[in-house]
Short mmCIF file of C-alpha atoms in Angstrom, two decimals:
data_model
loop_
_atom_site.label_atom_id
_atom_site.label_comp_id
_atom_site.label_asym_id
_atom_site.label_seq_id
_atom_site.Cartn_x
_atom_site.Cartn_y
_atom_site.Cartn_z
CA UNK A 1 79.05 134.74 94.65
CA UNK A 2 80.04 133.24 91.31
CA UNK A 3 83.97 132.73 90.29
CA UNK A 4 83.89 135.63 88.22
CA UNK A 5 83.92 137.71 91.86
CA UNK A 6 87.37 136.18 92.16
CA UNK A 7 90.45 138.39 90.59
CA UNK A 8 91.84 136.58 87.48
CA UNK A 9 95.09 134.83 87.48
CA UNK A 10 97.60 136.81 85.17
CA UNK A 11 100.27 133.62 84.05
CA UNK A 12 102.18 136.09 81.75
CA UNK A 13 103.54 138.58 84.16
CA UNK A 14 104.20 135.74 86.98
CA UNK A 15 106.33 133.56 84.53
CA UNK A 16 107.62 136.34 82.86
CA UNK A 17 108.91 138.51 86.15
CA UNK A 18 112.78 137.57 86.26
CA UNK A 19 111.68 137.69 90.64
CA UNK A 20 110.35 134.65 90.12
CA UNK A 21 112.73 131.42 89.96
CA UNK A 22 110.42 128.72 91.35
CA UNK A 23 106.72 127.60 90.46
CA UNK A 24 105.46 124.76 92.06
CA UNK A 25 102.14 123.37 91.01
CA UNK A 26 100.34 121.10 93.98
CA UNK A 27 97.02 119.71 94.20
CA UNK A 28 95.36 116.56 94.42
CA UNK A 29 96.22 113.37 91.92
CA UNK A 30 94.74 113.24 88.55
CA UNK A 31 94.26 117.21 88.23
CA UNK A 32 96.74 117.86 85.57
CA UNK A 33 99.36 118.91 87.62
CA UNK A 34 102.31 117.37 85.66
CA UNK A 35 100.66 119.10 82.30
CA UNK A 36 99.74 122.35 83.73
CA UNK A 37 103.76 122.35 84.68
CA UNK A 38 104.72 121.30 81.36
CA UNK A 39 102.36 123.75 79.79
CA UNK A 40 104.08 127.06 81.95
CA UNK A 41 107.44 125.88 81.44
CA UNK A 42 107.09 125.96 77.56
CA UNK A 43 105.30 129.03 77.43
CA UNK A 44 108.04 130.40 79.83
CA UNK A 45 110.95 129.05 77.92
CA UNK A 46 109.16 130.77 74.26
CA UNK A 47 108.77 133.60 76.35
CA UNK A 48 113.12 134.19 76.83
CA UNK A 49 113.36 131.98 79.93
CA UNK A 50 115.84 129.05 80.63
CA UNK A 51 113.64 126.69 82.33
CA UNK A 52 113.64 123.33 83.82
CA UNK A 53 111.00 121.38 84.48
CA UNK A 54 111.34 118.84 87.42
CA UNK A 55 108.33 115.91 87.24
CA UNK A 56 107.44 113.05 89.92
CA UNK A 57 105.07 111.68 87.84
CA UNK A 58 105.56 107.84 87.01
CA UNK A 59 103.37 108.18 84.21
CA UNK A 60 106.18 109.59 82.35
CA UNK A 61 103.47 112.15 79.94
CA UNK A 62 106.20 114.59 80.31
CA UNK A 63 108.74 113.04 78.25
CA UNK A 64 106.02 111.91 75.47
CA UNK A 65 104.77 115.85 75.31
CA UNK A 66 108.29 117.02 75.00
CA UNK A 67 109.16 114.31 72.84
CA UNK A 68 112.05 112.94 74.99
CA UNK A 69 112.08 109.04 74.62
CA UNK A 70 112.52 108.79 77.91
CA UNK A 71 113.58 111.54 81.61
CA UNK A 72 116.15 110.27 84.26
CA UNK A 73 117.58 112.19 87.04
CA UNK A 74 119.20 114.36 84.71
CA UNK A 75 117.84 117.56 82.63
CA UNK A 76 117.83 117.48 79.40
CA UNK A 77 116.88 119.54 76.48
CA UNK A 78 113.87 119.58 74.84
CA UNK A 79 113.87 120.41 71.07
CA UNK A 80 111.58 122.77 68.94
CA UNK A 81 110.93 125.83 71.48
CA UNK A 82 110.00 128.65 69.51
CA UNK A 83 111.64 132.23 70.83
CA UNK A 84 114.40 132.89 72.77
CA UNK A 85 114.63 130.86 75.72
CA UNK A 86 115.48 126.96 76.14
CA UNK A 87 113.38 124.26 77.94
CA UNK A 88 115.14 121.56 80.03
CA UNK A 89 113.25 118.54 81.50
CA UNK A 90 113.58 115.86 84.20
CA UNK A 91 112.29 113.28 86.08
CA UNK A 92 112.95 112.63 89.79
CA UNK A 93 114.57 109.40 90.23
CA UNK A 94 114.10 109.23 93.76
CA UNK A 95 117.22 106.47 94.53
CA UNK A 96 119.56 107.57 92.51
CA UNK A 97 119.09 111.29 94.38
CA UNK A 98 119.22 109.78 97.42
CA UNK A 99 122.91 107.41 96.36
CA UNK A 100 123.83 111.06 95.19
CA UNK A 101 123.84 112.80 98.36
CA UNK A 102 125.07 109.57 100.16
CA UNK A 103 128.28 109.26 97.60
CA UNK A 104 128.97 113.52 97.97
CA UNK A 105 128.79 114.03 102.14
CA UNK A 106 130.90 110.70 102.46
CA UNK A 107 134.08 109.06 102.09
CA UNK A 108 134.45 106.21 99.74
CA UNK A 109 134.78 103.45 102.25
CA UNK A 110 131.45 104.81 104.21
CA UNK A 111 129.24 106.02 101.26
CA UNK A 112 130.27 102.38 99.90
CA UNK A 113 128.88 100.48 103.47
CA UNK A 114 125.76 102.98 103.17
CA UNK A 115 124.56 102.17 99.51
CA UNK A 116 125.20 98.33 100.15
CA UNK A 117 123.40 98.50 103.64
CA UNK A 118 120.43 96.30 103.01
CA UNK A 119 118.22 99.08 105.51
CA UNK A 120 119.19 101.76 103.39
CA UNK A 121 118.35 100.25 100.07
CA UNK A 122 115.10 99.65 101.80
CA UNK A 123 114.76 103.22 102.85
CA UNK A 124 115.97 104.87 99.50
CA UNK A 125 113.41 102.51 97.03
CA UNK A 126 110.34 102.99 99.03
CA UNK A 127 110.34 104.22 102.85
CA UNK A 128 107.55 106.72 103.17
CA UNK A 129 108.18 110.05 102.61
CA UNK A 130 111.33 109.26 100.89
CA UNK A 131 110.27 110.69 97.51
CA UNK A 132 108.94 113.97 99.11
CA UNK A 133 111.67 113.69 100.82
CA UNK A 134 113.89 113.92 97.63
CA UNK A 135 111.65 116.16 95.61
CA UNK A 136 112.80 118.57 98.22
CA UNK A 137 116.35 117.94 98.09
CA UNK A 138 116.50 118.15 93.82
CA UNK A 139 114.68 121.58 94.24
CA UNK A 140 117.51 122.61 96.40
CA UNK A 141 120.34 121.15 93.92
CA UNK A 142 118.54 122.67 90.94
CA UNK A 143 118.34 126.31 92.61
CA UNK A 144 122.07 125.92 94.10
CA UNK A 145 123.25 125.64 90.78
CA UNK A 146 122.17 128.77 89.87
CA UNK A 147 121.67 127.41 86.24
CA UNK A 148 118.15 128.22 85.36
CA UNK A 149 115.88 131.01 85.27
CA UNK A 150 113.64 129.69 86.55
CA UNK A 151 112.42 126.35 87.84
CA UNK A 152 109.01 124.20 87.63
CA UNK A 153 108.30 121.72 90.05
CA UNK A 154 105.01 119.18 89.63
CA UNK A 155 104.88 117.45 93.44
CA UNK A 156 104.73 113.86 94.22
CA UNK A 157 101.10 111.95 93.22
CA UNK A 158 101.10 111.40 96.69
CA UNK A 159 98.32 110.16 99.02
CA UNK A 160 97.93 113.94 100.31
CA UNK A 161 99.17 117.08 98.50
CA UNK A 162 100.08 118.25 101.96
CA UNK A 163 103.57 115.39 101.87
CA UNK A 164 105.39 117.89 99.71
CA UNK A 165 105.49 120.37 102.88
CA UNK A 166 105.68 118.14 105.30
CA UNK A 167 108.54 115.95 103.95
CA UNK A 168 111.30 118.04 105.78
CA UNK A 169 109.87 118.77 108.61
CA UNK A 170 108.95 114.48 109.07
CA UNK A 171 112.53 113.75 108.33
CA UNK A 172 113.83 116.48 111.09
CA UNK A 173 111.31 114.18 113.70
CA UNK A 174 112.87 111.11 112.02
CA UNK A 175 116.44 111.84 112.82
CA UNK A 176 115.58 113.94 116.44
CA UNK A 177 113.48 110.58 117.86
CA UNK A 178 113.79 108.60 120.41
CA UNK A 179 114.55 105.64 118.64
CA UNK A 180 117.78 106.80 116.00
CA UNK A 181 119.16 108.81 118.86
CA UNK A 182 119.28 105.34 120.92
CA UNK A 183 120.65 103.66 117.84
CA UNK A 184 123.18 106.28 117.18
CA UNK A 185 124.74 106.55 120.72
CA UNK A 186 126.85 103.53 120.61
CA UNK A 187 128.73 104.91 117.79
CA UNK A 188 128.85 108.09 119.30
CA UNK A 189 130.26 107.14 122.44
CA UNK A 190 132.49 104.32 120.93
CA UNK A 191 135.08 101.84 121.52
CA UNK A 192 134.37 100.07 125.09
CA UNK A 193 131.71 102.42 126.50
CA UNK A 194 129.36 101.91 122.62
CA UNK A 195 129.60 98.10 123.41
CA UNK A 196 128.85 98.49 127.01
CA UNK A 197 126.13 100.85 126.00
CA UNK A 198 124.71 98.56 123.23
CA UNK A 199 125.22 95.35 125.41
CA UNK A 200 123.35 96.86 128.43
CA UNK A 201 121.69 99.81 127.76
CA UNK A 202 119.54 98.56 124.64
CA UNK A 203 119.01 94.53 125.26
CA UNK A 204 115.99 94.54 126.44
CA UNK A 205 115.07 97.33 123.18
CA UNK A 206 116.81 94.65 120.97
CA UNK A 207 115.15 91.85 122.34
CA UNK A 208 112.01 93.28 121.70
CA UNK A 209 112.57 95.02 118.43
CA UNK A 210 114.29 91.33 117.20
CA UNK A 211 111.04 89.30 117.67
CA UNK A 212 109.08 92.10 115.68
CA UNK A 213 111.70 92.82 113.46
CA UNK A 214 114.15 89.94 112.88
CA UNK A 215 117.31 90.05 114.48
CA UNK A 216 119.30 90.83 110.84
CA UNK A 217 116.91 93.76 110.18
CA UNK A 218 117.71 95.23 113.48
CA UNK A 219 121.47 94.70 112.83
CA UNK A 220 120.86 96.11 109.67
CA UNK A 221 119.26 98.93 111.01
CA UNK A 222 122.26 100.04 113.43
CA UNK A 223 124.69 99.62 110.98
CA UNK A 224 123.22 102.23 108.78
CA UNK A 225 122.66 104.12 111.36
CA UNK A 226 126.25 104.64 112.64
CA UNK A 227 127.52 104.91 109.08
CA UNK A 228 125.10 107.59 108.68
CA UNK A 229 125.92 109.63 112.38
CA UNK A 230 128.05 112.24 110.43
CA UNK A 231 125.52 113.07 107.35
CA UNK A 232 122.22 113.44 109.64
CA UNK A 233 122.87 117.01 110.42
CA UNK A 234 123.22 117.60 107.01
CA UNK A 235 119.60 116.01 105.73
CA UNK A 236 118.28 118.79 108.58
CA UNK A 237 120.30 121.41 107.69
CA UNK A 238 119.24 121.30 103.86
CA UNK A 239 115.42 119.75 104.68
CA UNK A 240 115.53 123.44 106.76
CA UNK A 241 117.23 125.00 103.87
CA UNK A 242 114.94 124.12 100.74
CA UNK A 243 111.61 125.16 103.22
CA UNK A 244 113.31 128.55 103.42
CA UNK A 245 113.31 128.73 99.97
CA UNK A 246 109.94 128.06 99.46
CA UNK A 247 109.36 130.90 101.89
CA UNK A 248 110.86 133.29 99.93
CA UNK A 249 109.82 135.86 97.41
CA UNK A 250 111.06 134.09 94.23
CA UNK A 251 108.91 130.86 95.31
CA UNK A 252 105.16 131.15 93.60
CA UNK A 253 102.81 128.05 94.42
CA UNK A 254 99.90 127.58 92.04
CA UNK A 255 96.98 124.94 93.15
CA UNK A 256 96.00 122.63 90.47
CA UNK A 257 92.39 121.42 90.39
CA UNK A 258 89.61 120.39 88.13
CA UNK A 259 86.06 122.02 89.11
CA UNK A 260 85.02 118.58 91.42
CA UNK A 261 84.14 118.76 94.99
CA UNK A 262 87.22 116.43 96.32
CA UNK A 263 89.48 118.41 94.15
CA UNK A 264 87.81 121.55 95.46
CA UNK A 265 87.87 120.49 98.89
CA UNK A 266 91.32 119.13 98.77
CA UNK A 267 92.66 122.34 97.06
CA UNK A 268 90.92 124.81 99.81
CA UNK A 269 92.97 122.83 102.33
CA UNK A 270 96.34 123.63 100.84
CA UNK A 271 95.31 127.16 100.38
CA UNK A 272 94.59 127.36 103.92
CA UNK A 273 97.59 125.27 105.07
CA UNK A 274 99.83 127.30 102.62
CA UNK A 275 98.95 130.81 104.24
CA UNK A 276 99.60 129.21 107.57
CA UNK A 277 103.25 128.28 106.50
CA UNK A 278 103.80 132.02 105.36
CA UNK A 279 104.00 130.94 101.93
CA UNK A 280 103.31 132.88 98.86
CA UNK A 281 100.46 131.28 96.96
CA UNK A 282 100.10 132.91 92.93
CA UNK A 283 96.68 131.54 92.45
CA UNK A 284 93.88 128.60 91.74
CA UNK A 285 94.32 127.02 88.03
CA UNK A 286 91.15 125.17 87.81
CA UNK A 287 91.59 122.73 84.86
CA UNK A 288 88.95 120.80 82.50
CA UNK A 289 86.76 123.44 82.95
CA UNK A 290 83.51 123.13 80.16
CA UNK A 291 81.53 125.40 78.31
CA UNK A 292 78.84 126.16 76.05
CA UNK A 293 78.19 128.25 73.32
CA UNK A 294 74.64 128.29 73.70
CA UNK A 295 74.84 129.03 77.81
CA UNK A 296 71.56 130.81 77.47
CA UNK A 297 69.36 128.26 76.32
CA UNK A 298 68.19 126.33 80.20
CA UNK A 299 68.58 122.88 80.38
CA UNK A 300 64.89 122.78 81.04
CA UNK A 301 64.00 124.63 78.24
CA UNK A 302 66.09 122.16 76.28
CA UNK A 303 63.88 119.59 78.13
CA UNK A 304 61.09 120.78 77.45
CA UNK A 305 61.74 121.62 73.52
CA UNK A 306 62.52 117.69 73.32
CA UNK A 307 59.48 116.72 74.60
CA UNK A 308 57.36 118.66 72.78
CA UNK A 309 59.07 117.53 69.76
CA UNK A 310 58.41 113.98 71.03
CA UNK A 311 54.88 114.87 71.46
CA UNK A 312 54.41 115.83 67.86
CA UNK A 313 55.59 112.55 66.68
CA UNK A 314 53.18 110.40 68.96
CA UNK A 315 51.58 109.04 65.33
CA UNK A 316 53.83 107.28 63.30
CA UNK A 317 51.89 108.31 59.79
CA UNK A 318 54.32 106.87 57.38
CA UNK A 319 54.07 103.31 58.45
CA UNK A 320 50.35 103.93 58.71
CA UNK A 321 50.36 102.21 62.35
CA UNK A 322 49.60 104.23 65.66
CA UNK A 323 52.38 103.09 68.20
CA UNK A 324 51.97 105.00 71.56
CA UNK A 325 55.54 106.78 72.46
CA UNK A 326 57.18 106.90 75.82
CA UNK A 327 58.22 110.45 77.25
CA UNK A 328 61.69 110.39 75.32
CA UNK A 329 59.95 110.03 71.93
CA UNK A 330 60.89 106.04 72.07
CA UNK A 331 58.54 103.62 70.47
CA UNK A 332 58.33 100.47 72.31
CA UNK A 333 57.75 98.21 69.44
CA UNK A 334 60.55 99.92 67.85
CA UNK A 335 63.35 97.25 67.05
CA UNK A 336 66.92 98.03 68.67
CA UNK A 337 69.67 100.29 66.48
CA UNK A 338 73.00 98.83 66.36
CA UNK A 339 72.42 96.78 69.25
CA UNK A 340 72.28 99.66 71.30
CA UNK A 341 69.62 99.18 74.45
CA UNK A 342 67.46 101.76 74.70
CA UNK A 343 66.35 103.04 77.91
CA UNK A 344 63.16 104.67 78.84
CA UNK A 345 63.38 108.28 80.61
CA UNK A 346 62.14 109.34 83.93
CA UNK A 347 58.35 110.99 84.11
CA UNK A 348 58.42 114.00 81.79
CA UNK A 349 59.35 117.26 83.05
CA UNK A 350 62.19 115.74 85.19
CA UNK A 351 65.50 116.61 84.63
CA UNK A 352 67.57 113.42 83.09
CA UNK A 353 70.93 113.27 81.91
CA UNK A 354 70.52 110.69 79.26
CA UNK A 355 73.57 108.47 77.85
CA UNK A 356 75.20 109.58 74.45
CA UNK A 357 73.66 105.61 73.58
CA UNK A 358 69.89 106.78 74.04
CA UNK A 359 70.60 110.09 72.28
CA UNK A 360 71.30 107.70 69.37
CA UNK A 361 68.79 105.17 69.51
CA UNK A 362 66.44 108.38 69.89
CA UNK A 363 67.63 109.35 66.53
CA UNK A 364 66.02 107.34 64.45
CA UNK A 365 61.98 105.54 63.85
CA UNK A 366 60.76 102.61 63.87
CA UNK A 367 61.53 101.97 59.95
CA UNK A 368 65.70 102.46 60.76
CA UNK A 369 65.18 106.02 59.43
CA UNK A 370 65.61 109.55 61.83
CA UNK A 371 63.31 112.20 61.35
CA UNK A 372 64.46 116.44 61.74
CA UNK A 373 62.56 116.70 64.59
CA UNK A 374 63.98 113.47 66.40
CA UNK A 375 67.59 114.41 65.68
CA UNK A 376 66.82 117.70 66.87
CA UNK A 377 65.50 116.10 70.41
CA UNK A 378 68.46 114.45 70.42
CA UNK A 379 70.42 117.46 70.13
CA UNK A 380 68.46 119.29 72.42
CA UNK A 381 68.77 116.70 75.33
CA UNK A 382 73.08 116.21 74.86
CA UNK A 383 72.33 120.30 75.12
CA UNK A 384 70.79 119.73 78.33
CA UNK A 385 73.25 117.67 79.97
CA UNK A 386 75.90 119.63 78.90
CA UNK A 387 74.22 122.52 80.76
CA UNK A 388 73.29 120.69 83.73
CA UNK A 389 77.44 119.32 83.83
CA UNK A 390 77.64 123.68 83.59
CA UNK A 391 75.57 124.24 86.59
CA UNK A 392 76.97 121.31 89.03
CA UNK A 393 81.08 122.57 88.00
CA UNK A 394 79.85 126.53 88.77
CA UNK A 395 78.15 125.08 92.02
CA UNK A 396 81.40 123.13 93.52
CA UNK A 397 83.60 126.64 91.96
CA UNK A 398 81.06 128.88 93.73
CA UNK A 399 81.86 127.11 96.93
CA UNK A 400 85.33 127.42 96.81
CA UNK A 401 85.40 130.96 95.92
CA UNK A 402 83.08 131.63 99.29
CA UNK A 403 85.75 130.13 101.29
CA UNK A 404 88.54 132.15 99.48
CA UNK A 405 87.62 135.08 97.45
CA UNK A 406 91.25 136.20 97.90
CA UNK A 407 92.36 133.47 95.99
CA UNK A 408 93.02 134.45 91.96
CA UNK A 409 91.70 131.77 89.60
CA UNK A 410 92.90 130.86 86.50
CA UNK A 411 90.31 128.63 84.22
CA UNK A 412 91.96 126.39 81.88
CA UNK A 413 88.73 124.77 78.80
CA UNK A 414 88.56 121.31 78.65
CA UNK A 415 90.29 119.63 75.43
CA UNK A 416 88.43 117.13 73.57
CA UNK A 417 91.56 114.72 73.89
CA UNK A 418 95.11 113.86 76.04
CA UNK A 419 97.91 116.15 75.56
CA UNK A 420 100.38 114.46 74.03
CA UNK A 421 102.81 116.99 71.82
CA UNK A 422 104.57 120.60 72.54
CA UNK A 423 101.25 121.79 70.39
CA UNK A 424 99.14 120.68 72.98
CA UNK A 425 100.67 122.13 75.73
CA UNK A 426 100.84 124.94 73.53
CA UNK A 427 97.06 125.22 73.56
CA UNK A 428 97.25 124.64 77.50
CA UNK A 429 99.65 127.79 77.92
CA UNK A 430 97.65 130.01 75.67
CA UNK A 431 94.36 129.23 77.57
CA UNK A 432 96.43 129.64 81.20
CA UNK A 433 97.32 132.87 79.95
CA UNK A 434 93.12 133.76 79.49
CA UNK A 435 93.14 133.55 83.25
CA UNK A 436 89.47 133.34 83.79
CA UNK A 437 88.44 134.93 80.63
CA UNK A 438 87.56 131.70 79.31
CA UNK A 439 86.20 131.48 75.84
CA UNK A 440 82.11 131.46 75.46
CA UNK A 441 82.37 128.47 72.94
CA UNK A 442 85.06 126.40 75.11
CA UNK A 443 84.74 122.62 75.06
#
């Protein structure tokens, strides 16, 4: 089974259907997630949408593709979208979210002992999960509003691509445990009976907890936790709230991967842990993807026209001097090109993947000069690898595909450079929209 068994991936009608309001790309780090995002939301927006496009990505590529000097917390508008639409982008800023909900569910004097709680500052700059945490919470803001057409989400770079859908359900096992349910029942129960409680009931916890800890943290630690009692059922109600919504109908998840086996293998398990969660998966978009516009010539036949090129030139006639070649057509008394080492190749008729350095040292003769047939061996052997890259990126797809057949894939061509301009995403939306039709000649 190849990947052309696999239904293609139609990007036009999915960002186009006014049914769907969120698209959230996931996948592995280093995939192109935050560009494939970028990509459909300007295609979407030229298309008629209003669009918003909400990045985790530290790298900050969004803002230099849209060019926006800089993205905050805030969406703003990005200039020079062609058609109808408009195209709003922003970055998470995974603090100020979390100050944000603090200063709206409480009362000045609490939200102000909150935000300068040294535990909380902790837990709101860096505790784990926090930023799926918040990623969650923005999605739920952005769709409350009601504001956009539709919304693009790129997930955290995150040590798994599974955090994103776990993040509310870890934060409803944060606030139901053991431990914040001890902590909170002082302040529940109050006055007389809290200090009784906290005097009796947890010393020998505190005890423990302060040698690990240090006293202060601990303190630290309860004090957030009280001011906090009222807004925990809150964080579970919404957590519950924005998983709902990725349930529903208008939610479309496309997996972002390039055609490697840990990408591969890390995509198929977010397929599979998607369809256990109920929910709805578009499709595959399998990026960097290369090509060839000579697909029918082998590698080994590539091979093998090199070497018998090679062979021809065994006599070097012009410098009248017989100089015995290795099987790569490389003379050994041949002085080195540009500094460039020169390696020799395996036996002949074995498969190599040479260096772009040898194909240029193979280039030329002994005198500094190439010959036709040497610059065509050259050719001939980048030709080869090229294929043989072919052939290892259709293995890892084919395995995929045998695992999910169901699943539609989109191919996006690998570019010969970084996207770095609304024209290059441009290009990326225009070859998402090929679905898996991609181009013979594709880089």
């Amino acid at each position: 089974m190849t990947l052309d068994a696999s239904a293609p991936l139609e990007i036009d009608p999915l960002i186009d259907n006014p049914a769907t309001r969120i698209i959230v790309c996931c996948g592995a780090g280093g995939v192109g997630k935050t560009t494939t995002a970028a990509a459909l939301g300007l295609r979407a927006a030229e298309r008629g949408r209003k669009v918003v496009v909400l990045t985790i990505d530290p790298a900050r590529r969004l803002a230099q593709s849209m060019g926006i000097d800089s993205l905050d917390n805030t969406p703003r508008r990005v200039k020079g979208i062609e058609g109808g639409g408009e195209l709003h982008a922003m970055m998470l800023d995974m603090k100020r979210t979390f100050d944000e909900i603090v200063e709206a569910h409480a009362d000045g004097e609490r939200s102000r002992a909150i935000l300068e709680n040294p535990f909380y500052q902790s837990l709101s700059a860096g505790f784990a999960g926090t930023q799926e945490y918040m990623a969650m919470e923005k999605l739920g803001q952005l769709r409350a509003r009601d504001e956009w057409d539709l919304i693009v989400v790129d997930t955290p770079p995150s040590r798994s691509a599974l955090d994103f859908l776990d993040a509310p359900k870890r934060l409803g096992s944060f606030l139901d445990g053991k431990f914040i349910k001890l902590l909170m029942a002082p302040a529940k129960m109050g006055g007389r009976a809290g200090m009784k409680f906290l005097n009796v009931g947890m010393s020998m916890m505190t005890g423990t907890l302060g040698k690990l800890l240090g006293g202060q943290l601990l303190r630290d630690v309860q004090t957030f936790v009280a001011a906090m009692d009222t807004m925990f059922g809150g964080f579970r109600t919404r957590a519950d709230a924005t998983y709902r919504l990725l349930q529903a109908p208008g939610t479309a998840f496309l997996v972002v991967a390039a055609p490697e086996r840990d990408a591969l293998r890390e995509a198929a398990y977010f397929v599979e842990r998607l369809g256990a969660e109920e929910m709805p998966l578009a499709g595959l978009v399998l990026n960097r993807v290369h090509g060839s516009g000579a697909a029918r010539l082998s590698a080994e036949r590539a091979l093998a026209a090199a070497e018998n090129l090679d062979e021809g030139g065994i006599v070097d006639q012009e410098s009248g001097k017989t100089r015995v070649r290795d099987a790569t057509g490389a003379s050994p008394e041949s002085p080195p090109v540009q500094h460039t080492p020169v390696e020799p190749s395996p036996v002949q008729h074995t498969p190599v993947e040479p260096s772009p350095e040898d194909h240029e040292a193979h280039a030329y003769d002994g005198q500094g000069e190439h010959t036709t047939e040497q610059l065509t061996a050259g050719l001939l052997r980048l030709h080869a690898e090229r294929m043989q890259v072919l052939a290892r990126e259709q293995r890892t797809r084919d395995r995929f595909t045998a695992l999910h057949p169901e699943v539609a894939v989109a191919q996006v061509a690998a570019l010969p450079g970084d996207v770095h301009d609304l024209a290059g995403l441009r290009v990326i939306g225009d070859r998402l929209a090929t679905g898996g039709r991609t181009p013979a000649g594709a880089a």
